[in-house]
Short mmCIF file of N, CA and C in Angstrom, two decimals:
data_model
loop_
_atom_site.label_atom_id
_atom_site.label_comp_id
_atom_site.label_asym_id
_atom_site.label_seq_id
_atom_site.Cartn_x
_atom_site.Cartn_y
_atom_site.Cartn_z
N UNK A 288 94.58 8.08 3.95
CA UNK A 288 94.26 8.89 2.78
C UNK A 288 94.00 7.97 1.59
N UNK A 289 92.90 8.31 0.94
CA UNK A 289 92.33 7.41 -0.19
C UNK A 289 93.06 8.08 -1.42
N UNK A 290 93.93 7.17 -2.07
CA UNK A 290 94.42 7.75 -3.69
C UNK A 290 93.26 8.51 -4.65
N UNK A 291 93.45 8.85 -5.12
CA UNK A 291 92.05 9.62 -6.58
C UNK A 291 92.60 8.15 -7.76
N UNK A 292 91.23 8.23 -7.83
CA UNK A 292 90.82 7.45 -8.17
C UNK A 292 90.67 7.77 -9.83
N UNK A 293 91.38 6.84 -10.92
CA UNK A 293 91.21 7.63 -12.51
C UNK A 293 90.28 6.75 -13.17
N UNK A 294 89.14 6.86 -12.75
CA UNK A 294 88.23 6.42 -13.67
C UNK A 294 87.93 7.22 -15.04
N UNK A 295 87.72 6.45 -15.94
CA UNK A 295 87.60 6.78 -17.50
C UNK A 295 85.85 8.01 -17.71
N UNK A 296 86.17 8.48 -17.79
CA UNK A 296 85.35 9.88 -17.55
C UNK A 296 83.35 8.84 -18.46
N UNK A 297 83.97 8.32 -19.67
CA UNK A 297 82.65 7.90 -20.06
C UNK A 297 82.22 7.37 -19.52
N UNK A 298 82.94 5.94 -18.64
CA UNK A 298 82.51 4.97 -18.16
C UNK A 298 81.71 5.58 -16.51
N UNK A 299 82.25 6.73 -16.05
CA UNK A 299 81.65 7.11 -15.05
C UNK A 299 80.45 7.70 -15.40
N UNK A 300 80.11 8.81 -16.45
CA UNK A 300 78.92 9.15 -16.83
C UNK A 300 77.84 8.17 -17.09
N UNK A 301 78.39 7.08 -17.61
CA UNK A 301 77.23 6.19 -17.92
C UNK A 301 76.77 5.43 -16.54
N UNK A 302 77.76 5.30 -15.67
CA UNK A 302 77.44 4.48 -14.35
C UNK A 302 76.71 5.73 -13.80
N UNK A 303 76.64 7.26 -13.44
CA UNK A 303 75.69 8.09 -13.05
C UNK A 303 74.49 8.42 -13.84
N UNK A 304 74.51 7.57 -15.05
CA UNK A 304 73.20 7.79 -15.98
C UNK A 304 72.15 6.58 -15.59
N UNK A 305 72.69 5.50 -15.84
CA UNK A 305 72.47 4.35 -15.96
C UNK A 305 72.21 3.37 -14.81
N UNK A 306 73.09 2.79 -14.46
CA UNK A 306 72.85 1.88 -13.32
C UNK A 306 72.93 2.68 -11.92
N UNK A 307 73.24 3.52 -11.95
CA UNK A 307 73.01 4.35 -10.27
C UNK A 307 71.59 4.37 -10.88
N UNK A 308 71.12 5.42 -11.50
CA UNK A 308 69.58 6.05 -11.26
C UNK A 308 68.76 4.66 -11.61
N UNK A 309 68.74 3.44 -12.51
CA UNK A 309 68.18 2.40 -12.08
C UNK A 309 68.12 1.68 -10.84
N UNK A 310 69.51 1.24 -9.75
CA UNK A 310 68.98 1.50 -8.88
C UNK A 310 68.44 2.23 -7.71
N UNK A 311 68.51 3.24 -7.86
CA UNK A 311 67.75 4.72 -7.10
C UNK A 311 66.07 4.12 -7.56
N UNK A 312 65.76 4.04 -9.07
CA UNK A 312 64.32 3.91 -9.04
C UNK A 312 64.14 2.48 -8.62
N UNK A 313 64.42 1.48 -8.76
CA UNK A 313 63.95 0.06 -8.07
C UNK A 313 63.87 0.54 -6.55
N UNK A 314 65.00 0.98 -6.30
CA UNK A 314 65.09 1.18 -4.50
C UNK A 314 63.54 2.10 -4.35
N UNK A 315 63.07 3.00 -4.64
CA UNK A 315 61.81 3.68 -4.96
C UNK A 315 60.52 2.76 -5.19
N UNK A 316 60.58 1.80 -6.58
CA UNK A 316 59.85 1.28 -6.10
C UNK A 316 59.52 0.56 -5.57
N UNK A 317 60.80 -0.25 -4.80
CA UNK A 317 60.46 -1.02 -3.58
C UNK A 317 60.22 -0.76 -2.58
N UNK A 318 59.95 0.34 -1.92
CA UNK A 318 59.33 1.08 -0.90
C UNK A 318 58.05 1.42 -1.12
N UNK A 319 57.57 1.84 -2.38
CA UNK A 319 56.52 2.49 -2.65
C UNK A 319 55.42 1.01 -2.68
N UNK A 320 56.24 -0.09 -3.29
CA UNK A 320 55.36 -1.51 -3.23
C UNK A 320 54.94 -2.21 -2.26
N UNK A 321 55.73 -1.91 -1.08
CA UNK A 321 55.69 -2.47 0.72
C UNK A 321 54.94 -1.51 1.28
N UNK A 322 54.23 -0.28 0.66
CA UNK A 322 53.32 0.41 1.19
C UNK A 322 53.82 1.03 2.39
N UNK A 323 55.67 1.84 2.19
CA UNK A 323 56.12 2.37 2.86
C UNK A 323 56.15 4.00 2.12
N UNK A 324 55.39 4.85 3.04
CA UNK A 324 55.09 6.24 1.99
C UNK A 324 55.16 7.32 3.28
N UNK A 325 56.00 8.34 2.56
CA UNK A 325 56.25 9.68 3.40
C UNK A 325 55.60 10.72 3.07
N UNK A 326 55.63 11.82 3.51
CA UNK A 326 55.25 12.95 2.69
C UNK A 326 55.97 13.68 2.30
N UNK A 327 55.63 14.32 1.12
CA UNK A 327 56.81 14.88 0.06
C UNK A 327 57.76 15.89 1.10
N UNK A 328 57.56 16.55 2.10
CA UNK A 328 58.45 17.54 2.83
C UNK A 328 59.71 16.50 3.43
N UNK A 329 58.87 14.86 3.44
CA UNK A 329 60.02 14.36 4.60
C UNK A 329 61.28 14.12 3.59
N UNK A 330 61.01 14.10 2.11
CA UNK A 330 61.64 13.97 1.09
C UNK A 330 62.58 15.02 1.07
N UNK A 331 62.53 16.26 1.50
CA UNK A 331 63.18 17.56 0.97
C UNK A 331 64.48 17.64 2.36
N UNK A 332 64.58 16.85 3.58
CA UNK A 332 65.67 16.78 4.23
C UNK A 332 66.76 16.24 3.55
N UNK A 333 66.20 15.02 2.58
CA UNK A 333 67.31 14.53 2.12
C UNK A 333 68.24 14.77 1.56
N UNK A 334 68.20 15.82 0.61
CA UNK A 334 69.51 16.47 -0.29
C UNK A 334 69.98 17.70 0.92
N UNK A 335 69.06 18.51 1.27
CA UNK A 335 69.72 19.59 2.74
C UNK A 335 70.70 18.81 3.70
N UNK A 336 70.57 17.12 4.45
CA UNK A 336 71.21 16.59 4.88
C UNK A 336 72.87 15.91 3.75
N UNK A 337 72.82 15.62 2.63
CA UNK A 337 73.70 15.38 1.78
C UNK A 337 74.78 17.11 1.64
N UNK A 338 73.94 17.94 1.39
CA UNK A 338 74.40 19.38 1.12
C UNK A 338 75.05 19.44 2.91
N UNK A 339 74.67 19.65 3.48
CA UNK A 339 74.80 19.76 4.84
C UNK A 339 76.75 19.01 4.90
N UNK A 340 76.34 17.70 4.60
CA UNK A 340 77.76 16.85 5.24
C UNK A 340 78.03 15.10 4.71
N UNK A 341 77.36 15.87 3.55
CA UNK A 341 77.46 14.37 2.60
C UNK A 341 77.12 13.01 2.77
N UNK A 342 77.40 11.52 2.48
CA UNK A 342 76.99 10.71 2.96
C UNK A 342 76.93 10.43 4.90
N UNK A 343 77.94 10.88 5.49
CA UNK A 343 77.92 10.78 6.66
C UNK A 343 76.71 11.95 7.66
N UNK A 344 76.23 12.63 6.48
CA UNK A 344 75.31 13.76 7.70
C UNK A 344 74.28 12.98 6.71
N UNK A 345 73.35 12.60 6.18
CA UNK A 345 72.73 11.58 5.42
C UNK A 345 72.23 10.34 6.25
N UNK A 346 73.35 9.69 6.22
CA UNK A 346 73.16 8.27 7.31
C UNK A 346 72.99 9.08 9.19
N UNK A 347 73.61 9.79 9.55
CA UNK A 347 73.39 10.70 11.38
C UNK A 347 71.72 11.24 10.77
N UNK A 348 70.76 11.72 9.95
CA UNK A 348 69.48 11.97 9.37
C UNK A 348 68.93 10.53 9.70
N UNK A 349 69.27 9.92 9.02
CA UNK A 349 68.49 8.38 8.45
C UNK A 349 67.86 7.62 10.27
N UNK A 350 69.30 7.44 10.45
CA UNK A 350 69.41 7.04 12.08
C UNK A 350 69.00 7.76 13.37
N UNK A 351 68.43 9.27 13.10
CA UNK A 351 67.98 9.84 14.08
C UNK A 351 66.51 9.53 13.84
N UNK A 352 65.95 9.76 12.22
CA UNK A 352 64.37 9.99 12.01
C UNK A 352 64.38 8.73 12.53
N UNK A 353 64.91 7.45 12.33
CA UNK A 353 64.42 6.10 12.48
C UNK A 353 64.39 5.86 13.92
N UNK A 354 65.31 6.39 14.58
CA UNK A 354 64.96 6.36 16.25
C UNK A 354 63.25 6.36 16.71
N UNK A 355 62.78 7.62 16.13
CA UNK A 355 61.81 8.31 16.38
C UNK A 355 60.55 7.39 15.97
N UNK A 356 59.50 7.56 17.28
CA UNK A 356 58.62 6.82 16.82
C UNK A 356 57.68 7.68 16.33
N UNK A 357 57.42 7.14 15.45
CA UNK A 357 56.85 8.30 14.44
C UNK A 357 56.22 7.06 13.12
N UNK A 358 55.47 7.46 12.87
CA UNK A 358 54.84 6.75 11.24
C UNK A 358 56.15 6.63 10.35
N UNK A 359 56.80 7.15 9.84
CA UNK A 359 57.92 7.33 8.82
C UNK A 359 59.10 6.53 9.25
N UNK A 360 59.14 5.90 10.75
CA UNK A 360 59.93 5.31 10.90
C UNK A 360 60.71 3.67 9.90
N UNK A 361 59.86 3.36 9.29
CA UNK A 361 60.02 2.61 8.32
C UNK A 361 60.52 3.19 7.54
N UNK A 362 60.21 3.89 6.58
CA UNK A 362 60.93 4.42 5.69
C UNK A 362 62.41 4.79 6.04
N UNK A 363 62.58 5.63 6.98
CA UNK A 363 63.58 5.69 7.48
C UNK A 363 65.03 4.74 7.76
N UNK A 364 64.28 3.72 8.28
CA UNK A 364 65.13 2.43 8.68
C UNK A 364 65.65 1.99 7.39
N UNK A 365 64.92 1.71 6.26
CA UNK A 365 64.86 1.49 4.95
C UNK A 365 66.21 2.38 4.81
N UNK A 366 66.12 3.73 4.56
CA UNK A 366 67.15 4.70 3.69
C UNK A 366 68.67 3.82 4.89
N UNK A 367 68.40 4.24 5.92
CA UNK A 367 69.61 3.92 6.73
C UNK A 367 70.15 2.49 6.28
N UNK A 368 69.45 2.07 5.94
CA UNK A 368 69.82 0.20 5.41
C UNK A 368 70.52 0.20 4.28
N UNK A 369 69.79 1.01 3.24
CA UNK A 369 70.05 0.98 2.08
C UNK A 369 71.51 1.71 2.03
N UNK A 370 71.74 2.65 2.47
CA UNK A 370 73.06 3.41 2.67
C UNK A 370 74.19 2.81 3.32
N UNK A 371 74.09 2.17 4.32
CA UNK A 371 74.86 1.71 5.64
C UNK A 371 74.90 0.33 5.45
N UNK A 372 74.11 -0.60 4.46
CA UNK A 372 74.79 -2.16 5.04
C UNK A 372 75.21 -2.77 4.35
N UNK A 373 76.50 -2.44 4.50
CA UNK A 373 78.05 -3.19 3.35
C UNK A 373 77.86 -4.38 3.97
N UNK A 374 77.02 -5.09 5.09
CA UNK A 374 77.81 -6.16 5.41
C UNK A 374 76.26 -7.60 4.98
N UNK A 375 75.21 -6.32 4.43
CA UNK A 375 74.63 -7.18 3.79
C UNK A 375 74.77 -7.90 2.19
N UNK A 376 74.10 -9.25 2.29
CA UNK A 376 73.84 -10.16 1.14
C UNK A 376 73.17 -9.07 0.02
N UNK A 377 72.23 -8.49 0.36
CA UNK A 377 71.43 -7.68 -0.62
C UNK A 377 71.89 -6.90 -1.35
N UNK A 378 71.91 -7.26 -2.68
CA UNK A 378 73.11 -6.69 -3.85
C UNK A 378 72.38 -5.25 -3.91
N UNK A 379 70.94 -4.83 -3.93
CA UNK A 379 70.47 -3.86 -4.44
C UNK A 379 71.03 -2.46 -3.42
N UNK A 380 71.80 -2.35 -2.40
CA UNK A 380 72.05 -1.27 -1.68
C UNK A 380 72.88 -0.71 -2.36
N UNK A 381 73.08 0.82 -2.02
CA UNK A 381 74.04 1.59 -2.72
C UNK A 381 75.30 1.35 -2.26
N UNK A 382 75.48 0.74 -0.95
CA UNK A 382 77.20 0.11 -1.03
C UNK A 382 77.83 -0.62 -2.00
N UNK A 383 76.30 -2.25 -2.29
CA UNK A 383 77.24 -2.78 -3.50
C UNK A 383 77.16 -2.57 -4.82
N UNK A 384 76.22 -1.48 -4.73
CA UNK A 384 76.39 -0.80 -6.53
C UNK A 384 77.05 -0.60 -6.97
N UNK A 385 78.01 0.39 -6.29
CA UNK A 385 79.20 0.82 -5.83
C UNK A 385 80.26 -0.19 -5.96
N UNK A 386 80.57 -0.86 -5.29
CA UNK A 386 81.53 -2.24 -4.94
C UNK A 386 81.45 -2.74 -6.51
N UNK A 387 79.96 -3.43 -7.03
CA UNK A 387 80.56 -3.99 -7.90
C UNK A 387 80.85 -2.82 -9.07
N UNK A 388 80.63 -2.01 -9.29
CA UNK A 388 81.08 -0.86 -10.69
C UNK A 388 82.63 -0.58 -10.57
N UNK A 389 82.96 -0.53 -8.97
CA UNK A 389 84.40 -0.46 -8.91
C UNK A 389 85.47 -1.83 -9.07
N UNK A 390 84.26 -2.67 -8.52
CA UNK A 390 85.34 -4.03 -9.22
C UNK A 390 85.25 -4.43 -10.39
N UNK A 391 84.32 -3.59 -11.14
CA UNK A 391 84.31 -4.05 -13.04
C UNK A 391 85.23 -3.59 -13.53
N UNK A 392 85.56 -2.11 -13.21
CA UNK A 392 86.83 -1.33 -13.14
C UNK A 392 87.91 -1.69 -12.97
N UNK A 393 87.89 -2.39 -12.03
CA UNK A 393 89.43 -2.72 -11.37
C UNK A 393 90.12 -1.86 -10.52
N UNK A 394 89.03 -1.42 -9.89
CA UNK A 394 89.96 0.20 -9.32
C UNK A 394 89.76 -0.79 -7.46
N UNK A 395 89.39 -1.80 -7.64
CA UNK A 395 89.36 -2.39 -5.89
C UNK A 395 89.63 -3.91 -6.18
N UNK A 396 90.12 -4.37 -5.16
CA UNK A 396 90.81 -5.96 -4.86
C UNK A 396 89.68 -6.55 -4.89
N UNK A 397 89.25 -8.03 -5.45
CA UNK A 397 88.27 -8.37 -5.13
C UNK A 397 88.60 -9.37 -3.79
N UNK A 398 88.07 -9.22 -2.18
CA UNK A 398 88.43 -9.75 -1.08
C UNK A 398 88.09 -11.33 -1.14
N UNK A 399 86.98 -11.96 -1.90
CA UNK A 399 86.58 -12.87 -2.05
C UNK A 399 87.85 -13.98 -2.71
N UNK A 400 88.72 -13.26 -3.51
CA UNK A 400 89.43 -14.11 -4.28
C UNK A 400 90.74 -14.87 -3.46
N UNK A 401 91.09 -13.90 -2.13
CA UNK A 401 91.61 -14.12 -1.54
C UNK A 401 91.68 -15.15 -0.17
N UNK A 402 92.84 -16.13 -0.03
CA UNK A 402 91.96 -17.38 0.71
C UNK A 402 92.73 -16.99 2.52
N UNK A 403 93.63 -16.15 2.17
CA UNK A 403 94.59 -15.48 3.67
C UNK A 403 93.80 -14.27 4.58
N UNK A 404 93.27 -14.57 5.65
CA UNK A 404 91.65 -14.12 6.30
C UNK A 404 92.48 -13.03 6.83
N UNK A 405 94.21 -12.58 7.14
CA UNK A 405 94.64 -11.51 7.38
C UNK A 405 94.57 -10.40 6.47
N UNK A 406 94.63 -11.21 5.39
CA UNK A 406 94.94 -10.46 3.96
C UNK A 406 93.34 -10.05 3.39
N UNK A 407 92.96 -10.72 3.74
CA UNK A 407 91.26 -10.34 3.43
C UNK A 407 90.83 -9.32 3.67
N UNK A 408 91.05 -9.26 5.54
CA UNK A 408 90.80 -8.25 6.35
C UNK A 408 90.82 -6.89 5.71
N UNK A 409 92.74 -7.32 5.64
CA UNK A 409 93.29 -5.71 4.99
C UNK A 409 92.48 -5.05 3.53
N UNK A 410 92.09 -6.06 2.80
CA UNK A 410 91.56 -5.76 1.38
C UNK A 410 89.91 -5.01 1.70
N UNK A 411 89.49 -6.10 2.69
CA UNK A 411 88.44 -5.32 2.86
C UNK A 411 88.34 -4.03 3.41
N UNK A 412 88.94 -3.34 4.09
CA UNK A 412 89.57 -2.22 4.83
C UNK A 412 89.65 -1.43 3.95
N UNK A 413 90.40 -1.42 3.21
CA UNK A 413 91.13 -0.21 1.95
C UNK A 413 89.92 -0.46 1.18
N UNK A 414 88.66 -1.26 0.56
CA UNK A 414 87.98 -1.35 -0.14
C UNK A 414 86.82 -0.28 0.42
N UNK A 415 86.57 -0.74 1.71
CA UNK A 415 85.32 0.37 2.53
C UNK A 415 85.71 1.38 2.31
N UNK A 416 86.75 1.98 2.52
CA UNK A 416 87.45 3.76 2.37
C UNK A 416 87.09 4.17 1.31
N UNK A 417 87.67 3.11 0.28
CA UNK A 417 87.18 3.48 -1.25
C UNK A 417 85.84 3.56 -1.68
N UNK A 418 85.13 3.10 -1.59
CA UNK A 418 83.66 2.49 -1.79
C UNK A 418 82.82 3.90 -1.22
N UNK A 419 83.39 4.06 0.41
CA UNK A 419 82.33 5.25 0.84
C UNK A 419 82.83 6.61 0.11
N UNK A 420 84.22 6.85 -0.14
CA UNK A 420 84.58 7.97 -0.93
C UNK A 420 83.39 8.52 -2.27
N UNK A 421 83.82 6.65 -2.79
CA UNK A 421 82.63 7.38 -3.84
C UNK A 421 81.10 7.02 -4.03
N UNK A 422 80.81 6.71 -2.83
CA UNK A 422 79.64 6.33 -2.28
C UNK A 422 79.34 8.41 -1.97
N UNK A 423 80.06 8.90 -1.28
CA UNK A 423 79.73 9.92 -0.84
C UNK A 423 79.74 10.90 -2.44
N UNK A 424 80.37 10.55 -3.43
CA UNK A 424 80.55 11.67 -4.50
C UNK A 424 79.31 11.16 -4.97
N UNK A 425 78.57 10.43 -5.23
CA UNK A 425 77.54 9.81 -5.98
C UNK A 425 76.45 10.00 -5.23
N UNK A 426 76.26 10.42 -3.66
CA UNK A 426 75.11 9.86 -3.09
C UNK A 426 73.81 11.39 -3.21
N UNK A 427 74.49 12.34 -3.52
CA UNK A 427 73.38 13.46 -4.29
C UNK A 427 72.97 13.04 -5.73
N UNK A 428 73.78 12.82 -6.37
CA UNK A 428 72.91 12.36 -7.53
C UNK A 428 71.55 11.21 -7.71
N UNK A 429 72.45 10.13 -6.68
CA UNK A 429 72.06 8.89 -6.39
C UNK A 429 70.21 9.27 -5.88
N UNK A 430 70.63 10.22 -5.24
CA UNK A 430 69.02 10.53 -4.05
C UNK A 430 68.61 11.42 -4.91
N UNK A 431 68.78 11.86 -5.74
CA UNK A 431 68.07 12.88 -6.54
C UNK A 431 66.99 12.08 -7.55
N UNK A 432 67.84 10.98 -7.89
CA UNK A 432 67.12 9.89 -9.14
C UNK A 432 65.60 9.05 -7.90
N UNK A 433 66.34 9.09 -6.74
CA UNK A 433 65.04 8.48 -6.19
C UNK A 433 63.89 9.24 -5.74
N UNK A 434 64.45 10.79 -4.97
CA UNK A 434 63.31 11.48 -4.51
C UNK A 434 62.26 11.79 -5.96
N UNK A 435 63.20 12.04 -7.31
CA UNK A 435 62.23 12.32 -8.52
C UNK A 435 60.76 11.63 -8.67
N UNK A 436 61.87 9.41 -8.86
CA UNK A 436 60.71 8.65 -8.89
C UNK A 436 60.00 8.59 -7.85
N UNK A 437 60.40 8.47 -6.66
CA UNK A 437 59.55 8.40 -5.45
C UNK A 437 58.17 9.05 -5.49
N UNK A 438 59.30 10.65 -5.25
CA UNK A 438 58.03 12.21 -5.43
C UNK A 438 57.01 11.84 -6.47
N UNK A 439 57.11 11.82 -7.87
CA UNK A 439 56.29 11.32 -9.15
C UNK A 439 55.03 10.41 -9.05
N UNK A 440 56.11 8.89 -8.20
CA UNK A 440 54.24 8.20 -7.99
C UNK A 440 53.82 8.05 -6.50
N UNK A 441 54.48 8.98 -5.84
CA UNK A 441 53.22 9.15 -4.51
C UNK A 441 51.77 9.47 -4.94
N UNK A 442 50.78 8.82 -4.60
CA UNK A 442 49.63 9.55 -4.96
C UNK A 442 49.30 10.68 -3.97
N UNK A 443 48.64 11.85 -4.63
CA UNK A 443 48.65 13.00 -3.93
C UNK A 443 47.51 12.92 -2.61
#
């Protein structure tokens, strides 16, 4: 069981104003720049899958369309990446957006600081729980800021 978490009510509004929906639109237009493009309907699963079962029915979406060979499969692979890889270098995913807003906070251990690889383990452990908790409270808003920009400069 993950504690609740008391973040300072401003400091969260501004992280759902601010640096989430900045990166929601970079993540946008870095897809849209690699000449990875869907059509606006494949856009409209995404909040039905969030509504549906939150980040975890989201990523079971991401990982089924991407199975599929299909044109959109790129894109696809993309969202599933972007959602799912805590264990990447690439700061721009919504895991470590996340990670670092909560370690500016102080509301998570930073695992790095620690030099005991048992103790690491454990930090990293209790940090993922935390992270997807509010990975999952954030990830409708989060996809809302991207399908906007996305939807906006698809050309028709």
């Amino acid at each position: 069981m993950i504690p609740p978490l008391q973040i300072d009510g401003a400091q969260w509004a501004y992280f759902v104003d601010e640096p989430l929906r900045e990166k929601a639109i970079a993540f946008a237009e870095h897809l849209l720049e690699e000449g990875i493009r869907v059509k606006r309907h494949q856009l409209h699963s995404i909040p039905t899958a969030i509504q549906a079962g939150g980040l975890k029915e989201l990523l079971r979406l991401a990982k089924k369309q991407a199975e599929r060979e299909t044109r959109n499969k790129t894109f696809w692979l993309n969202i599933r990446d972007h959602i799912d890889d805590s264990r990447s270098q690439d700061k721009s995913t919504l895991y470590h957006t996340v990670r670092t807003a909560l370690l500016g906070w102080g509301k998570i251990e930073d695992e790095e600081t620690v030099s005991d690889d048992v103790r690491k383990k454990q930090i990293r452990k209790q940090n993922r729980k935390v992270i997807e908790a509010v990975m999952d409270d954030v990830v409708n808003t989060y996809f809302e800021h991207f399908r906007c920009h996305y939807s906006f400069r698809l050309p028709e």
